[in-house]
Coordinates of C-alpha atoms in Angstrom, one line a residue:
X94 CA -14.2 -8.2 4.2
X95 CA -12.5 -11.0 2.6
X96 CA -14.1 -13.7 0.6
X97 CA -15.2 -17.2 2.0
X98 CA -13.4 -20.0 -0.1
X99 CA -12.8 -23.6 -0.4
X100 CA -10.6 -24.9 2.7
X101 CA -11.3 -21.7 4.9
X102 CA -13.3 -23.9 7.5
X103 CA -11.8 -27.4 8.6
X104 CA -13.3 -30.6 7.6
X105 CA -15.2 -32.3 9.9
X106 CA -13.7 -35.7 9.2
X107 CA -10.9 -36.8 10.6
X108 CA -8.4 -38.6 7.7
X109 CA -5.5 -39.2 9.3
X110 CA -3.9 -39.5 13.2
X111 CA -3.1 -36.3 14.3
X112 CA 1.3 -36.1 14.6
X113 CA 2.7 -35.2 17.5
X114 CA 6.1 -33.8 16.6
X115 CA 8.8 -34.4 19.4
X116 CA 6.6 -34.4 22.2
X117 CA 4.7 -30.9 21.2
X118 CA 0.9 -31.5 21.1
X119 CA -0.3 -27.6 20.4
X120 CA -4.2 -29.0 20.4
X121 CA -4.8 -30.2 23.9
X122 CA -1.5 -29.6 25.6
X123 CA -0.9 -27.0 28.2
X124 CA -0.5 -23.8 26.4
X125 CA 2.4 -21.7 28.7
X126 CA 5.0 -24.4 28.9
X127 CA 3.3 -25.5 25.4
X128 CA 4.3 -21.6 23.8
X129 CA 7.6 -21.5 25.5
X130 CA 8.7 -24.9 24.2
X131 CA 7.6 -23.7 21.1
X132 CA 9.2 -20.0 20.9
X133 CA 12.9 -20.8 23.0
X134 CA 14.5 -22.9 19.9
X135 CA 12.4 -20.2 17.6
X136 CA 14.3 -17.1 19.5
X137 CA 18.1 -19.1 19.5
X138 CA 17.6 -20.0 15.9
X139 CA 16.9 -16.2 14.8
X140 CA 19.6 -14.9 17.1
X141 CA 21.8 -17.5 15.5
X142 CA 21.0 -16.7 12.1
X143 CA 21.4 -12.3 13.1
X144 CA 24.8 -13.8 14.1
X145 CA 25.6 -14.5 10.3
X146 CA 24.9 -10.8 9.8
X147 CA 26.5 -9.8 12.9
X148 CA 29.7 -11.9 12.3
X149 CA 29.9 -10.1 8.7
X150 CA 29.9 -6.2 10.1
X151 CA 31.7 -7.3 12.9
X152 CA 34.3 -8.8 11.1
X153 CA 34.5 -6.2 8.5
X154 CA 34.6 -3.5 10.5
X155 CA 37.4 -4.8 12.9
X156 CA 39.6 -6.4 10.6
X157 CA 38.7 -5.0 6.8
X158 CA 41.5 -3.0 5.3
X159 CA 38.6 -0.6 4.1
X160 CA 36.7 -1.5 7.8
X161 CA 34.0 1.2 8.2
X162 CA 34.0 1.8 4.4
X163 CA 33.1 -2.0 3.3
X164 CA 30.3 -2.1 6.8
X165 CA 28.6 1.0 5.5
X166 CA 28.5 -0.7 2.1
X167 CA 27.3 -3.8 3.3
X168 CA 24.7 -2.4 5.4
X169 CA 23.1 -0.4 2.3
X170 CA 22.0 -4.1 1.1
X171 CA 20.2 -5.2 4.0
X172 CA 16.8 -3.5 3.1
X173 CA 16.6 -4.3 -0.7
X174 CA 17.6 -8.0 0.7
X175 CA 14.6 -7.9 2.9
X176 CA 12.7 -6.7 0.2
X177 CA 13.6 -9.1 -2.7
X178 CA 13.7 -12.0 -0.4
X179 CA 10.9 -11.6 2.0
X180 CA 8.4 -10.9 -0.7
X181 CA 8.4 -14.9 -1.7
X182 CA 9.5 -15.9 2.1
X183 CA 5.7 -15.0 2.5
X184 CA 4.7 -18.2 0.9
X185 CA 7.0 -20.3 3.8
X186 CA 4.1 -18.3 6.1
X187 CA 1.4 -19.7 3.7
X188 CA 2.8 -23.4 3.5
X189 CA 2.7 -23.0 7.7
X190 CA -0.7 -21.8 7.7
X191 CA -2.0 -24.6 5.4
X192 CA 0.0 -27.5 7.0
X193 CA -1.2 -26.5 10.1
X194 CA -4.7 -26.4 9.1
X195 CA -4.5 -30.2 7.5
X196 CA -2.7 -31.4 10.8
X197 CA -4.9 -30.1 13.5
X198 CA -8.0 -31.1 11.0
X199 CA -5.7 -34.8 10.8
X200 CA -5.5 -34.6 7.4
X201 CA -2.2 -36.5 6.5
X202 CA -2.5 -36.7 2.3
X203 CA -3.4 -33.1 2.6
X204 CA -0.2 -32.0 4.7
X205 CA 2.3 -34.3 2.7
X206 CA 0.8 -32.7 -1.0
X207 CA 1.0 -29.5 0.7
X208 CA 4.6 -30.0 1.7
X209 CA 6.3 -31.5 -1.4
X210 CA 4.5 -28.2 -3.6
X211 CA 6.1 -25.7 -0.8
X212 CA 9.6 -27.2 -1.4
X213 CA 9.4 -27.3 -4.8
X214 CA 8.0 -23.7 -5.2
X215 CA 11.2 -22.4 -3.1
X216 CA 13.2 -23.6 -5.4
X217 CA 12.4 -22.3 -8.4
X218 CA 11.4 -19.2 -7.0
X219 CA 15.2 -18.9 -5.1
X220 CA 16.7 -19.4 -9.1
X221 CA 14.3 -16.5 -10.0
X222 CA 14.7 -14.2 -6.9
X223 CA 18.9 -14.8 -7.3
X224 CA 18.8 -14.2 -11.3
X225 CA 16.3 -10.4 -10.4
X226 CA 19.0 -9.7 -7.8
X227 CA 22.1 -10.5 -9.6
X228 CA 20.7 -8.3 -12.7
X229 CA 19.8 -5.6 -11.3
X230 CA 21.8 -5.2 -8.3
X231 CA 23.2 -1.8 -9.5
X232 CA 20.1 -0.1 -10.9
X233 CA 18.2 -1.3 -7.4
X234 CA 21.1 0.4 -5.0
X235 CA 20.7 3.7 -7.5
X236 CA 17.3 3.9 -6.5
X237 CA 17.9 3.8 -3.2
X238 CA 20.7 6.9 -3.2
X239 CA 23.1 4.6 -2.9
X240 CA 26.3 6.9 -2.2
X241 CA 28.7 6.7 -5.6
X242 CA 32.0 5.6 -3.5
X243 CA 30.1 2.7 -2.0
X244 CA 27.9 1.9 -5.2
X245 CA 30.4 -1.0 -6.4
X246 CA 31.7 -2.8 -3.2
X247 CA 27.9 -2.8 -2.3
X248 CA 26.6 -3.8 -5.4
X249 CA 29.3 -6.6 -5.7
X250 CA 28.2 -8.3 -2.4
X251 CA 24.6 -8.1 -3.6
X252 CA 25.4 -10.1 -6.4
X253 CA 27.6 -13.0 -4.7
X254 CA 25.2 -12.8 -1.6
X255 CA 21.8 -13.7 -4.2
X256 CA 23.8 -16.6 -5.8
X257 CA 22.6 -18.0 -2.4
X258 CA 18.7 -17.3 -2.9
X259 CA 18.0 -20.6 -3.6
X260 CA 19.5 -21.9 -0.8
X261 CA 18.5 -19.4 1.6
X262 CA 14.7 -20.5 -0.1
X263 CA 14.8 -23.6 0.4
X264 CA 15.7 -23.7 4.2
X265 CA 13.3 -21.1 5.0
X266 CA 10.1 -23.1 3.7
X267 CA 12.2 -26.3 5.5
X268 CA 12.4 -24.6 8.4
X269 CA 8.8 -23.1 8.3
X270 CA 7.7 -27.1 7.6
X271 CA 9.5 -27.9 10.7
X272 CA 8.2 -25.7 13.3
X273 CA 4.9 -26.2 12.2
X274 CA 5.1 -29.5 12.8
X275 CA 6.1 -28.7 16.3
X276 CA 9.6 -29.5 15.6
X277 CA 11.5 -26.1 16.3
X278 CA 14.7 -27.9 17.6
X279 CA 16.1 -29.0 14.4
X280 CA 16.3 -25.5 12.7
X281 CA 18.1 -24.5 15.7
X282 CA 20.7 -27.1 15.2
X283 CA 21.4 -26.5 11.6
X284 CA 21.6 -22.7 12.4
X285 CA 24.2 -23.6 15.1
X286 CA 26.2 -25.4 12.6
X287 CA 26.2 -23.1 9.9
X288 CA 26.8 -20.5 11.8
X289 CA 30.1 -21.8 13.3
X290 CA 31.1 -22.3 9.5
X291 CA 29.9 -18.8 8.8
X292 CA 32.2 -17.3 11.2
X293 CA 35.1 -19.3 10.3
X294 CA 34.9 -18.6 6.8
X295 CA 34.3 -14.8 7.6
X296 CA 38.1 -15.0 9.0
X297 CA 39.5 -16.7 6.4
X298 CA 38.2 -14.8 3.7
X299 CA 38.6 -11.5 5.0
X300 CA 41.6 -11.4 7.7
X301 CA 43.2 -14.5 5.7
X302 CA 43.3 -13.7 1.8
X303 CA 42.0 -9.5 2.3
X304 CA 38.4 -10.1 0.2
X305 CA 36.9 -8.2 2.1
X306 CA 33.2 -7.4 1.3
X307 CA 33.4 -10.7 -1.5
X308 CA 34.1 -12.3 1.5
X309 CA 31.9 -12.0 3.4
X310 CA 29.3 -12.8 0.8
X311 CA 30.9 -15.9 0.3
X312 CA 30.8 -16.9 3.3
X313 CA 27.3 -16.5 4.0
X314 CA 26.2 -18.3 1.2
X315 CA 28.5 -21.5 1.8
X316 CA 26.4 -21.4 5.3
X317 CA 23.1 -21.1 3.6
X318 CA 23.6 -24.4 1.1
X319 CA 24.5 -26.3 4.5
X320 CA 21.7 -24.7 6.1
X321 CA 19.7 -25.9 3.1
X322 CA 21.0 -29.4 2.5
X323 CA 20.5 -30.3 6.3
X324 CA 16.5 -28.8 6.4
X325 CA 15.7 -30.9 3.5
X326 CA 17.5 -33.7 5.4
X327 CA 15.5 -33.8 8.3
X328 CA 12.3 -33.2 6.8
X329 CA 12.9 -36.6 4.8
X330 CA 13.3 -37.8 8.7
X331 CA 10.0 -37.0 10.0
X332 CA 7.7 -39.4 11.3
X333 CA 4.8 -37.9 10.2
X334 CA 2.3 -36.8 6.9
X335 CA 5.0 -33.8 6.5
X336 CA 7.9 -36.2 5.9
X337 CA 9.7 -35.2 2.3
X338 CA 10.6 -37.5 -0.3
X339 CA 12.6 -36.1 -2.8
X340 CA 10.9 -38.1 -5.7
X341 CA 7.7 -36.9 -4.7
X342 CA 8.5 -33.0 -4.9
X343 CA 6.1 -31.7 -7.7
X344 CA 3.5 -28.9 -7.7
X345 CA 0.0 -30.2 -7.1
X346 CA -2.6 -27.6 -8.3
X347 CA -4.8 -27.1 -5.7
X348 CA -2.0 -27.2 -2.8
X349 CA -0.2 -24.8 -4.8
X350 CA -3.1 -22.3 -5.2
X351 CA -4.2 -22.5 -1.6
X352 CA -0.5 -21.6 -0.3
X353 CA -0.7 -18.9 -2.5
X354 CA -4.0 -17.8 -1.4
X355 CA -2.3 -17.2 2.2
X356 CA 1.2 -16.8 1.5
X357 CA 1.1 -14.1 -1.5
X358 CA -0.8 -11.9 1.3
X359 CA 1.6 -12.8 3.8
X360 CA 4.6 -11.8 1.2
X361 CA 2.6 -8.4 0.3
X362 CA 2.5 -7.0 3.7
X363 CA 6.2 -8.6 4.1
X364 CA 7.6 -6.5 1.4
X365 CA 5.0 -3.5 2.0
X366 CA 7.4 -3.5 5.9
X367 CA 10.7 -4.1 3.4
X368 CA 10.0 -1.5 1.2
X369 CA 8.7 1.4 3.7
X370 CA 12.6 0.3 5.1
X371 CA 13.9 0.2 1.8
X372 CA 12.0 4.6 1.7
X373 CA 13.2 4.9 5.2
X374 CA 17.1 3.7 4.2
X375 CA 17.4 5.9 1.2
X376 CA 15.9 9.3 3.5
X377 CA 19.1 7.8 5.9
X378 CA 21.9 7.5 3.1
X379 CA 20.6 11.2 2.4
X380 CA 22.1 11.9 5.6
X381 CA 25.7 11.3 4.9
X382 CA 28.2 8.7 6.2
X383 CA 28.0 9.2 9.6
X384 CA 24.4 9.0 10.2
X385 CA 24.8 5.5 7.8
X386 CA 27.2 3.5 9.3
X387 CA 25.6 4.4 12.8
X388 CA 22.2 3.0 11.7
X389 CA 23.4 0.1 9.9
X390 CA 25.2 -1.1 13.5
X391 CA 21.9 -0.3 15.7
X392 CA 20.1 -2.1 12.8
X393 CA 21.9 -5.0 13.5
X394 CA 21.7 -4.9 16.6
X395 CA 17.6 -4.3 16.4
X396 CA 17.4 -7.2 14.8
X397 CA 18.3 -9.6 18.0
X398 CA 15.6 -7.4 19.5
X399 CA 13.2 -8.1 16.8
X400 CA 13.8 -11.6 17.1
X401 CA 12.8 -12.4 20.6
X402 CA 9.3 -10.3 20.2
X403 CA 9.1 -11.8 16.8
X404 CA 9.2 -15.7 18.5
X405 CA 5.3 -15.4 19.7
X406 CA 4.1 -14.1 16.6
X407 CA 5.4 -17.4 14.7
X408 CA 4.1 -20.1 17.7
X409 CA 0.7 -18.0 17.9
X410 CA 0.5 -19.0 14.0
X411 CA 1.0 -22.6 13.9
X412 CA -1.5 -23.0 17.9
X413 CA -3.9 -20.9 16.3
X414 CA -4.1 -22.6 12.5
X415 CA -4.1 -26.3 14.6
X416 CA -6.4 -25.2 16.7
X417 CA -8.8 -23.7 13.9
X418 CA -8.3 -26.9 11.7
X419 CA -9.5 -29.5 15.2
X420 CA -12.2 -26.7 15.5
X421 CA -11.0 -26.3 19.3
X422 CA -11.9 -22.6 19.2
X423 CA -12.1 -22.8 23.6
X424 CA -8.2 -22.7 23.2
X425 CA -7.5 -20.3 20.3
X426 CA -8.6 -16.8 22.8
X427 CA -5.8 -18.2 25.4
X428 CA -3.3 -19.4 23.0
X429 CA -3.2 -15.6 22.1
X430 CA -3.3 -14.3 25.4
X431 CA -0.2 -16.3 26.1
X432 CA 1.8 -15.2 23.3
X433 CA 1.0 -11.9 24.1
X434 CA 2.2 -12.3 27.6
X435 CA 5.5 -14.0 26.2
X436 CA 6.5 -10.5 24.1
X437 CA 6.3 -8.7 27.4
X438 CA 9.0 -11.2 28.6
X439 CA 11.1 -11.5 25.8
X440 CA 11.1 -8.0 25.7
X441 CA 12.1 -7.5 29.0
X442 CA 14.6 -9.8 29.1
X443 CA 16.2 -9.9 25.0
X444 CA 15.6 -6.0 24.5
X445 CA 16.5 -4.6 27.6
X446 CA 20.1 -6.2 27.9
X447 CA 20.7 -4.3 24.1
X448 CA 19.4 -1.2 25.2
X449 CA 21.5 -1.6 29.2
X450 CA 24.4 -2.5 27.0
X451 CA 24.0 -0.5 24.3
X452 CA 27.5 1.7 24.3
X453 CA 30.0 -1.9 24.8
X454 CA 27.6 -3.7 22.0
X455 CA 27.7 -0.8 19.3
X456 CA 31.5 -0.5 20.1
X457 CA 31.8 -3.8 18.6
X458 CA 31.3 -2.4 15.3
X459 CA 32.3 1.1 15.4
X460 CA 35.1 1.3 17.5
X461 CA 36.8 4.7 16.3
X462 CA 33.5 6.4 15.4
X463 CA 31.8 8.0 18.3
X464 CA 29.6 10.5 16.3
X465 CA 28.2 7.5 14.2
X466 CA 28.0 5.4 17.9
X467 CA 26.0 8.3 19.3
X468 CA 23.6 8.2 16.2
X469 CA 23.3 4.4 16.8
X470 CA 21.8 5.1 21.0
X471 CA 20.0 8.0 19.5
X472 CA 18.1 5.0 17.0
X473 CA 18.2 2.3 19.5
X474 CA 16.6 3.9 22.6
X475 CA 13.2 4.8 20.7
X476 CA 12.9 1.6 18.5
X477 CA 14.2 -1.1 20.8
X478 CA 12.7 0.4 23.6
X479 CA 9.2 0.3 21.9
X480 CA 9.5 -3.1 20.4
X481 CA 6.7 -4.8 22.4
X482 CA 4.3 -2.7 20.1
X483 CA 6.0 -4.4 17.2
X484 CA 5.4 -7.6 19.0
X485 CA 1.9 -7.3 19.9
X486 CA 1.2 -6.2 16.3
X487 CA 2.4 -9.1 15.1
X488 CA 1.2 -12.0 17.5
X489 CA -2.5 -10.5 16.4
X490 CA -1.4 -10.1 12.9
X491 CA -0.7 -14.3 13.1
X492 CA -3.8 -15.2 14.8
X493 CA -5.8 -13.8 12.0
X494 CA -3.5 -15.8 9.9
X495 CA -4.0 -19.0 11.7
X496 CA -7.8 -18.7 11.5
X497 CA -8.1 -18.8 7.4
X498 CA -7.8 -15.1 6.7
X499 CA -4.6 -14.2 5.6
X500 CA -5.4 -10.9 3.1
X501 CA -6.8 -9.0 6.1
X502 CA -3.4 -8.5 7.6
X503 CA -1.7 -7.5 4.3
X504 CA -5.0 -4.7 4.0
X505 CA -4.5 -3.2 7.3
X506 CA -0.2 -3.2 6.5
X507 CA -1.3 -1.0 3.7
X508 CA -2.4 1.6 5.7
X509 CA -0.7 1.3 8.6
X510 CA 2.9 0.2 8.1
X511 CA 3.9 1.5 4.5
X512 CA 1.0 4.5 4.3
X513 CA 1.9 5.8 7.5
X514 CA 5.9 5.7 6.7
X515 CA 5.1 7.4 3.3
X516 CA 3.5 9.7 4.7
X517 CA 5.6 10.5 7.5
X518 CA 9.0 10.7 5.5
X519 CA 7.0 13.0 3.2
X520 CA 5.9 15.4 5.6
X521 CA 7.3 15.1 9.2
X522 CA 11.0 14.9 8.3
X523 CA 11.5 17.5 6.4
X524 CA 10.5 19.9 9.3
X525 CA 13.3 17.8 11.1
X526 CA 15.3 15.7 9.4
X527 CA 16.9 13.5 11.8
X528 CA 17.5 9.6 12.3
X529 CA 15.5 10.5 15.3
X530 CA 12.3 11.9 13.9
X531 CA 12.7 9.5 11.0
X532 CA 12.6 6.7 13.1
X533 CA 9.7 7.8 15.2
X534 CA 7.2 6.8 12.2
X535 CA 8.2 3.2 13.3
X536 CA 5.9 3.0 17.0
X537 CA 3.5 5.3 15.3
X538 CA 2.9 2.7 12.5
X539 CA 3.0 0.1 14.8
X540 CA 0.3 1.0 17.2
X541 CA -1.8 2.3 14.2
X542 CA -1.5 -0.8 12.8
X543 CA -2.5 -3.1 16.1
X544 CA -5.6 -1.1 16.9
X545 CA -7.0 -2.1 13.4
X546 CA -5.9 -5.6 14.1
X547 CA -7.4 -6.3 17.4
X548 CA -10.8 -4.9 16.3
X549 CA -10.5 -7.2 13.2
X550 CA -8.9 -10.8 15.2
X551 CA -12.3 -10.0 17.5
X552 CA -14.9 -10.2 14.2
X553 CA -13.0 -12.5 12.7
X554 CA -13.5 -15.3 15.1
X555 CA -17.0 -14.8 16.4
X556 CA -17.5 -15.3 12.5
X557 CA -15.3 -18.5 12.6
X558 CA -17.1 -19.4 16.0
X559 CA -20.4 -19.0 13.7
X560 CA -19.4 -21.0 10.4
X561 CA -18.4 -23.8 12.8
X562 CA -21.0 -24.3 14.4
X563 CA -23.1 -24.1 11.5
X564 CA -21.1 -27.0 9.5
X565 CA -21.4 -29.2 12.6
X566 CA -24.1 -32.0 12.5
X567 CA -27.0 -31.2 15.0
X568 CA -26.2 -33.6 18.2

């Protein structure tokens, strides 16, 4: 069990007003309409952002002298991305966990030192992540069975597209500051912006001067220093504890050890998902070309799945962690509930158009290639169509989160995400090694994974439940 320190149960004394950010009270307001408010701008802003990714193959595969050569190059990156990036995007999940905490417990000072130390940790850790990625770009893509004729285009966006790290740092924890503040309008804007950049850019570059996969890259990361400079822009324009003064970024002490308390578990179990994808892409490139460039388009297009179950999972963190810090534990069981519900329709709604219109979407980006389309359906009809277990999984993963815990989560991942994959690419594929069977270890992980959860969420708060009611005075 994890250990009880300093900050895991909510002052009793109220130090500042609580904010209300743009209407959104997630402490006594009604929770459906409450949730949905929340997740909508959360689910456009991620399908906005897939569109950078989107835009990229798309663009490269239609209109790229070397079209399905420079996609499948491209689409080698996007796991060791995940994996180098998400690792410190774990500590934006911290910062939102501790914010949240200090606001629902009205602790203004508390949320203002907590949100100067995230910024300034994102940027020095985006200089550190972009120098790691530019290094060793090659060596990494090795690793991974990188095939030899795509080895240098694909290392050579790696290394323009990680000039962008801090950038694509810095917005993340913005963003992350944002939402928990109940503001999840804002990030959708700036995504919308940059995204209408990113796409002209992609044109230019690549159908305009030929560059290709260096376009591409370039594009991207123009779009992430906008996406950056506007998320530090509105954050200096919020009317509450959270708001950001650039003179005042600095790393306090004790901020910066209790967002690494619950975001360096949060970035474990992050990468331990990255790098069972970064075993699970190397077993695909072992497959040849087809099998690659049909994964890397239903991978894409997974990820606008992902997103829309992925939407209660992130408003379940920042209800839950307000609702923990104002001790209103009455609201934390049906804030869950109605999270839960939302990944049903989400699902319904987001996933099943991909999967109805799965042959016109993947002939976006493989257009002459129908053995590679046909290994796309083949991934797309098993993960997509089981991505409510994904969702579930992670809506309890957050509300364990929210409630103080974070390292429980990243414990149960161990097992049940990256031990699971291991194990299954050791000793399941090989008796059928297909993208099929290889991609069946993803619902098997995930429902592994959200039976140890629930029965975990359930002890976890009667124990919260218990530690309140102990620190309260006796009426």
């Amino acid at each position: 069990m994890e250990q009880k320190t300093t900050g895991d149960v909510p002052s009793p004394t109220p130090r500042a007003s609580r904010p209300r950010a743009r209407g959104l009270d997630m402490v006594s307001g009604p929770l459906f309409p409450g949730v949905f408010a929340f997740a909508l701008p959360v689910i456009l802003t991620g399908l906005l952002s897939l569109f950078y990714n989107a835009a990229d193959l798309i663009v490269l595969g239609r209109f790229a002298e070397d079209g399905e050569h420079a996609l499948t190059a491209v689409g080698c990156t996007g796991s060791l991305i995940n994996l180098l990036i998400g690792l410190f995007l774990g500590l934006a999940v911290g910062s939102s966990v501790t914010i949240a905490i200090a606001l629902g417990a009205r602790d203004g000072d508390e949320a203002a030192r907590l949100t100067h130390t995230a910024i300034a940790v994102s940027a020095i850790l985006g200089v550190g992540v972009a120098a790691v990625g530019i290094v060793f770009a090659p060596t990494f893509l090795s690793w991974m069975n990188c095939p030899a004729e795509l080895l240098d285009d694909a290392s050579l966006y790696l290394r323009v597209y990680f000039l962008g790290a801090p950038a694509n740092l810095v917005y993340n924890f913005g963003a992350a500051i944002l939402r928990t503040c109940g503001d999840t309008r804002r990030p959708l804007f700036i995504l919308g912006a940059a995204g209408l950049v990113n796409v002209g850019l992609n044109l230019l570059f690549v159908v305009g001067f030929s560059l290709s996969v260096v376009g591409v890259a370039v594009a991207t990361i123009t779009s992430q220093y906008l996406s950056a400079v506007a998320a530090l822009f509105f954050l200096s324009r919020l009317n509450n504890p959270c708001r950001l003064s650039l003179r005042r970024l600095r790393l306090h002490k004790n901020q910066l050890l209790r967002i690494l308390r619950h975001g360096v578990p949060a970035g474990i179990q992050s990468s331990l998902f990255s790098f069972s994808n970064v075993l699970i892409q190397s077993t695909i490139n072992s497959f040849g070309s087809v099998v690659m460039a049909g994964s890397t388009a239903a991978a894409n297009l997974e990820g606008f799945g992902w997103t829309a179950i992925n939407a209660p999972d992130s408003a379940c963190m920042a209800f839950v962690g307000q609702n923990y810090g104002a001790k209103n534990l009455r609201r934390i069981p049906r804030a869950i509930l109605v999270c839960l519900l939302y990944v049903v329709i989400f699902w319904v709604a987001v996933d099943g158009a991909i999967l109805l219109f799965r042959e016109p979407l993947v002939g976006l980006y493989l257009p002459n290639s129908p053995d590679s389309a046909n290994e796309a359906f083949s991934r797309m009809t098993l993960v997509v169509g089981t991505y409510f277990l994904c969702g579930f999984m992670g809506v309890l993963s957050s509300a364990i989160r929210g409630m103080g815990a974070s390292l429980l989560p990243t414990l149960v991942s161990i097992g049940g995400i990256c031990g699971i994959r291991v194990v299954w690419i050791a000793f399941v594929v090989p008796h059928s090694p297909t993208l099929r069977t290889l991609m069946t270890s993803y619902p098997v992980s995930w429902v592994a994974t959200l039976v140890v959860d629930l029965v975990i969420l359930i002890v976890l708060f009667r124990r919260r439940k218990r530690e309140i009611e102990a620190a309260s005075p006796p009426a």
